[in-house]
Short mmCIF file of C-alpha atoms in Angstrom, two decimals:
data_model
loop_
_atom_site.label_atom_id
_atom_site.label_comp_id
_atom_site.label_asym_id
_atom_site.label_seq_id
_atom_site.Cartn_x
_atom_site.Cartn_y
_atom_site.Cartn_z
CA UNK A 179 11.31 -5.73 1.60
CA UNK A 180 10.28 -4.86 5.12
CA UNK A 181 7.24 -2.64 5.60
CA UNK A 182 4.49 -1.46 7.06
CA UNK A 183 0.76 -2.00 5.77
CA UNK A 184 -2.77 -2.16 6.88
CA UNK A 185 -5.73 -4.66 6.71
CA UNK A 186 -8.18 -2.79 5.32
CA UNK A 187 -8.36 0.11 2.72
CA UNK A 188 -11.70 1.72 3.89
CA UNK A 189 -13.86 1.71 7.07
CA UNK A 190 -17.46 2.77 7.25
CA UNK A 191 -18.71 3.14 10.83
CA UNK A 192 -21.78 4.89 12.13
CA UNK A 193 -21.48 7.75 14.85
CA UNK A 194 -21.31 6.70 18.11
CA UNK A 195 -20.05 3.51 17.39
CA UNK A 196 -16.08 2.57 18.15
CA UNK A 197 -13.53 2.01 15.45
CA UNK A 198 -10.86 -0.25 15.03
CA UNK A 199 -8.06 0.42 12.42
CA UNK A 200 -5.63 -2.11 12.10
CA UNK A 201 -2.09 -2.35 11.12
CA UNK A 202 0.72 -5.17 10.40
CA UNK A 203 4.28 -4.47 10.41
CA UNK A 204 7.03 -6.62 9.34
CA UNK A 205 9.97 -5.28 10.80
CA UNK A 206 10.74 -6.87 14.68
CA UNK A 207 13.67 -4.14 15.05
CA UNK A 208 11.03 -1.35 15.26
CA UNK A 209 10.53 0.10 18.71
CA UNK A 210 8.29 3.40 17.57
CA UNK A 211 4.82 3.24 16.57
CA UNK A 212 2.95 6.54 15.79
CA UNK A 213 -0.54 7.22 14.51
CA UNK A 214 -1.48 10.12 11.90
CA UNK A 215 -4.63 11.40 11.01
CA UNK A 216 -5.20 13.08 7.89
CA UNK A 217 -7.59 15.28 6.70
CA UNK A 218 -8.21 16.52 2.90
CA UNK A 219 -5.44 19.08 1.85
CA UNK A 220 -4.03 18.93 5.54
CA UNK A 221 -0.67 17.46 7.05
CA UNK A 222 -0.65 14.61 8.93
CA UNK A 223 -2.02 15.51 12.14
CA UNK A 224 -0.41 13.09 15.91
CA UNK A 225 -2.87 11.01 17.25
CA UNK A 226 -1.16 8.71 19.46
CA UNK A 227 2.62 6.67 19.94
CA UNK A 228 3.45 4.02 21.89
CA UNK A 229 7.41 2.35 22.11
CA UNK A 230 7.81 -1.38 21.85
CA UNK A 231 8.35 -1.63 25.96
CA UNK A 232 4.78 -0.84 25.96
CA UNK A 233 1.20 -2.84 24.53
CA UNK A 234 -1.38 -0.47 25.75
CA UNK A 235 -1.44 3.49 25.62
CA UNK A 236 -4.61 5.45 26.17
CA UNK A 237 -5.32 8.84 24.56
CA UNK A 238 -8.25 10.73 24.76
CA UNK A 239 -11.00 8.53 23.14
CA UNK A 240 -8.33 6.91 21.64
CA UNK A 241 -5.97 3.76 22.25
CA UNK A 242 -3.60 2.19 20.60
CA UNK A 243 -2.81 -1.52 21.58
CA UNK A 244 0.33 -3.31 20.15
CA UNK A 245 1.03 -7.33 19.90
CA UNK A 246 5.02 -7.54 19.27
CA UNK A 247 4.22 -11.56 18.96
CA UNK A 248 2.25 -10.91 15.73
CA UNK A 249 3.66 -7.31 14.67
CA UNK A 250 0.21 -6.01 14.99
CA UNK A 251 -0.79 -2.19 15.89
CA UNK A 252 -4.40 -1.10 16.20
CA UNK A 253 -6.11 2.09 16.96
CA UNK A 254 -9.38 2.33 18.51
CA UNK A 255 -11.76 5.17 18.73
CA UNK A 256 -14.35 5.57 21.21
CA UNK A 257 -17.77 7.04 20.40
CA UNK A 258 -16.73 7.90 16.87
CA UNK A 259 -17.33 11.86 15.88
CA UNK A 260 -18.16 12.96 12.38
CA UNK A 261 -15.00 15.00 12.74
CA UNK A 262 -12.90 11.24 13.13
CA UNK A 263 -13.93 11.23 8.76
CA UNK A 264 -10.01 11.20 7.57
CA UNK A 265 -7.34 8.70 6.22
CA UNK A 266 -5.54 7.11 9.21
CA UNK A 267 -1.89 6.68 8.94
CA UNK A 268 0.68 4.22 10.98
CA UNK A 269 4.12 4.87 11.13
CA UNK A 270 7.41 2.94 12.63
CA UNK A 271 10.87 4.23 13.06
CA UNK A 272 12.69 0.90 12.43
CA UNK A 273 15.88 1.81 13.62
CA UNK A 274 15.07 2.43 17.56
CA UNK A 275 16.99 6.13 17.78
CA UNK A 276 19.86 5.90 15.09
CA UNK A 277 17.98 6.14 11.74
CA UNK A 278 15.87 9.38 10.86
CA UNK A 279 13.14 7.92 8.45
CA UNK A 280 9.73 7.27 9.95
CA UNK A 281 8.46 4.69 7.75
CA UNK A 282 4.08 5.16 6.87
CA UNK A 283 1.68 2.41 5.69
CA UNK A 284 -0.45 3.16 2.81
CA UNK A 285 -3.63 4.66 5.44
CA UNK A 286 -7.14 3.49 6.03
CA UNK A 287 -9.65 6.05 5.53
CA UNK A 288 -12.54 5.95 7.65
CA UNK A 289 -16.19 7.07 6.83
CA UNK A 290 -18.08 8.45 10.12
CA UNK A 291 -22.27 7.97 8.73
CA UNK A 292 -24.73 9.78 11.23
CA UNK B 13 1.75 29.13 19.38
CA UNK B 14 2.29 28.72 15.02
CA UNK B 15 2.76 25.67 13.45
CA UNK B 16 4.92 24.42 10.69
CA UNK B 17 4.15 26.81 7.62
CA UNK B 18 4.53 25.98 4.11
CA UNK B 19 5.15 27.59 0.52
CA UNK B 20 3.91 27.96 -1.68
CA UNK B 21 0.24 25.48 -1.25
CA UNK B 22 -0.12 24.82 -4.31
CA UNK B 23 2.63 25.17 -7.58
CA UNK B 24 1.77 23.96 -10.98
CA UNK B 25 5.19 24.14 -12.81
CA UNK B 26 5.90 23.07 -16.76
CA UNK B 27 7.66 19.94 -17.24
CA UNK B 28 11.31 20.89 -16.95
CA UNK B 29 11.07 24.23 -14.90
CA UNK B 30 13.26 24.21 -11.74
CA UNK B 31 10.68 24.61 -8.48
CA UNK B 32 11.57 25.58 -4.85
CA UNK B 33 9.72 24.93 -2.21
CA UNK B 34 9.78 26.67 1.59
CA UNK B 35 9.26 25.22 4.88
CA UNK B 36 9.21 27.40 8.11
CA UNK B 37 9.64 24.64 11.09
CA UNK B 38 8.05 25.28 14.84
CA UNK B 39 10.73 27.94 16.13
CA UNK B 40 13.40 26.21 18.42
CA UNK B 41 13.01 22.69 16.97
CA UNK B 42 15.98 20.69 15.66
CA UNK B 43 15.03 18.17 13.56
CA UNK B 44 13.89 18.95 10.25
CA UNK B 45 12.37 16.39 7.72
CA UNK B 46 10.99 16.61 4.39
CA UNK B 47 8.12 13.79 2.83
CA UNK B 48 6.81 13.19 -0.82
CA UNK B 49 3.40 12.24 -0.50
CA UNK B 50 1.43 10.59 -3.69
CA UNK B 51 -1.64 10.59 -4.03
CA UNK B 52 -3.70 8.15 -1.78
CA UNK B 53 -0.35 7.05 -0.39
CA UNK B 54 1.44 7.47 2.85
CA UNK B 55 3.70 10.01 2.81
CA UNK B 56 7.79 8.71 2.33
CA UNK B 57 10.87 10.06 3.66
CA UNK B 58 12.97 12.52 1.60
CA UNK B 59 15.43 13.68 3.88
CA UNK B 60 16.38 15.12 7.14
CA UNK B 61 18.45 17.63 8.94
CA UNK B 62 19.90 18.26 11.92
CA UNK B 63 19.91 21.98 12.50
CA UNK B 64 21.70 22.96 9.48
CA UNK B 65 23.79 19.53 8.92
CA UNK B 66 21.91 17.32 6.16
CA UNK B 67 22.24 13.97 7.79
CA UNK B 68 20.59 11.61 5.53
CA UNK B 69 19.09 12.22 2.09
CA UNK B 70 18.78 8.79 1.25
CA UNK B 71 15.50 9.36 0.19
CA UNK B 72 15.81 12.09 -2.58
CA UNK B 73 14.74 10.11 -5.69
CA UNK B 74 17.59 11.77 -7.97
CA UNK B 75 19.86 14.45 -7.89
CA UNK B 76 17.73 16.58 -9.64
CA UNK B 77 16.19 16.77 -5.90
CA UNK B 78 17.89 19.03 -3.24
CA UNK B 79 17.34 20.52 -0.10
CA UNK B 80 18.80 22.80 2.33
CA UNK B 81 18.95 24.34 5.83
CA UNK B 82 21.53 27.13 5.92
CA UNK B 83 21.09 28.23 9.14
CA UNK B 84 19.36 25.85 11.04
CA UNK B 85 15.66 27.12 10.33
CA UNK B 86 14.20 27.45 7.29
CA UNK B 87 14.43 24.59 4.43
CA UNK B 88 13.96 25.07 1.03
CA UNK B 89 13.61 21.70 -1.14
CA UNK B 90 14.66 22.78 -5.19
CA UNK B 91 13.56 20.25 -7.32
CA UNK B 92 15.38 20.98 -10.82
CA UNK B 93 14.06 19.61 -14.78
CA UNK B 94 10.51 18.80 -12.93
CA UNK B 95 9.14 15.53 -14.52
CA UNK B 96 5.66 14.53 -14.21
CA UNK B 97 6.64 11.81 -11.67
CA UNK B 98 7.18 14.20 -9.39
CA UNK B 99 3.39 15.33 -9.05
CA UNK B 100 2.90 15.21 -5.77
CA UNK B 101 2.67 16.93 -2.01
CA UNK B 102 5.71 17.32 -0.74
CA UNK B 103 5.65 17.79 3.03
CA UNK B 104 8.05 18.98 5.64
CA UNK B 105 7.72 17.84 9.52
CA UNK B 106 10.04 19.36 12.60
CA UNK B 107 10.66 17.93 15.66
CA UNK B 108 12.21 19.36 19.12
CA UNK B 109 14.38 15.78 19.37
CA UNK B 110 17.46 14.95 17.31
CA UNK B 111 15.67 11.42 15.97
CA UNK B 112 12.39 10.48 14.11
CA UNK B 113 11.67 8.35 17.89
CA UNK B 114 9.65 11.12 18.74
CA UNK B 115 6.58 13.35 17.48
CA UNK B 116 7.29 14.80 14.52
CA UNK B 117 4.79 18.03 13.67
CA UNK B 118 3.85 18.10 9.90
CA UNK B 119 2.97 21.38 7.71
CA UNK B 120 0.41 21.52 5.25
CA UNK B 121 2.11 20.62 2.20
CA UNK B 122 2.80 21.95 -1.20
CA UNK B 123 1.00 20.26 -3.81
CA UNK B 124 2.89 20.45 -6.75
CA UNK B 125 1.29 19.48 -10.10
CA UNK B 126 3.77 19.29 -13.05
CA UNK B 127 2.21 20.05 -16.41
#
């Protein structure tokens, strides 16, 4: 079935360096794309969303960049902070505004080493 | 201002006890949506309401799952007969908008460990 996953399970970076999650989606009817972070024994916490009319949204350190060609979403962090250390979670709404489940990937957690 | 609250944070109920478990959503919002979350997954959708109309429970794994909104605030998911399958954090999001489209604002969680 259709779904949303990412490339890699586990990312190691080194503070101060930028990180790059990655994540593939299959279904070309989404038009939502949200990122979660998620700390141990916390909620998901928003990061970022950006809507299919879009390919390029900056936050704060943060940008999210997405190729509706390939069905590709990525999430870079800038100057990566001890405090980034959490499992990183993309989301899609595949039914543009009529359907009510957001649907998550299985989340990349990333490793901040000083 | 407060956040979505859950209760309890943690419940460790027999196998076959009947558990209920509380969200309080961000005051004013409309959208209310409950998440089962296994462990090292992504979380997956449960159900959601619409003030207090339940407008898609597609989610709920069985009937022994079921969740309400009686007056447009507060949710309480019952899950009844717990089975060890359903070890796991169940969380509940709330949104201001009337569609997942937008940012939805998660609570803790309730871990729930069935013995």
């Amino acid at each position: 079935g259709e779904s949303v996953g990412l490339h890699l399970p586990t990312l190691s970076v080194q503070e101060g360096d930028n990180s790059i999650i990655n994540c593939a989606y299959s279904n070309s009817a989404s038009d939502y794309f949200i990122w979660y972070k998620q700390e141990s024994g916390k909620g998901p916490q928003f990061i970022i969303d950006i809507r299919s009319n879009m390919d390029k949204r900056q936050g704060q350190r943060v940008t999210v960049l997405l190729n509706k060609t390939v069905k590709h979403l990525s999430l870079q962090i800038a100057a990566t902070q001890p405090g980034d250390s959490a499992v990183y979670f993309c989301a899609e709404n595949p039914f543009s505004n009529s359907g009510y489940a957001l649907n998550f990937g299985k989340g990349t957690s990333l490793l901040v080493t000083p | 201002g407060a956040g979505v609250s859950q209760s309890p944070r943690y419940k460790v109920a027999k196998r076959g006890q009947d558990v209920a478990l509380r969200c309080d959503p961000i005051s004013g919002h409309v959208s209310l949506f409950w998440y089962q979350q296994a462990l090292g997954q992504g979380p997956e959708f449960l159900t959601y309401f619409q003030n207090e109309a339940q407008l898609d429970k597609s989610g709920l794994p069985s009937d022994r799952f079921f969740a309400e909104r009686p007056e447009g605030s507060v949710s309480t998911l019952k899950i009844q007969r717990t089975q060890q399958e359903d070890s796991a954090v169940y969380l509940c999001a709330s949104s201001f908008r009337q569609a997942s489209s937008y940012e939805q604002y998660f609570g803790p969680g309730t871990r729930l460990t069935v013995t």
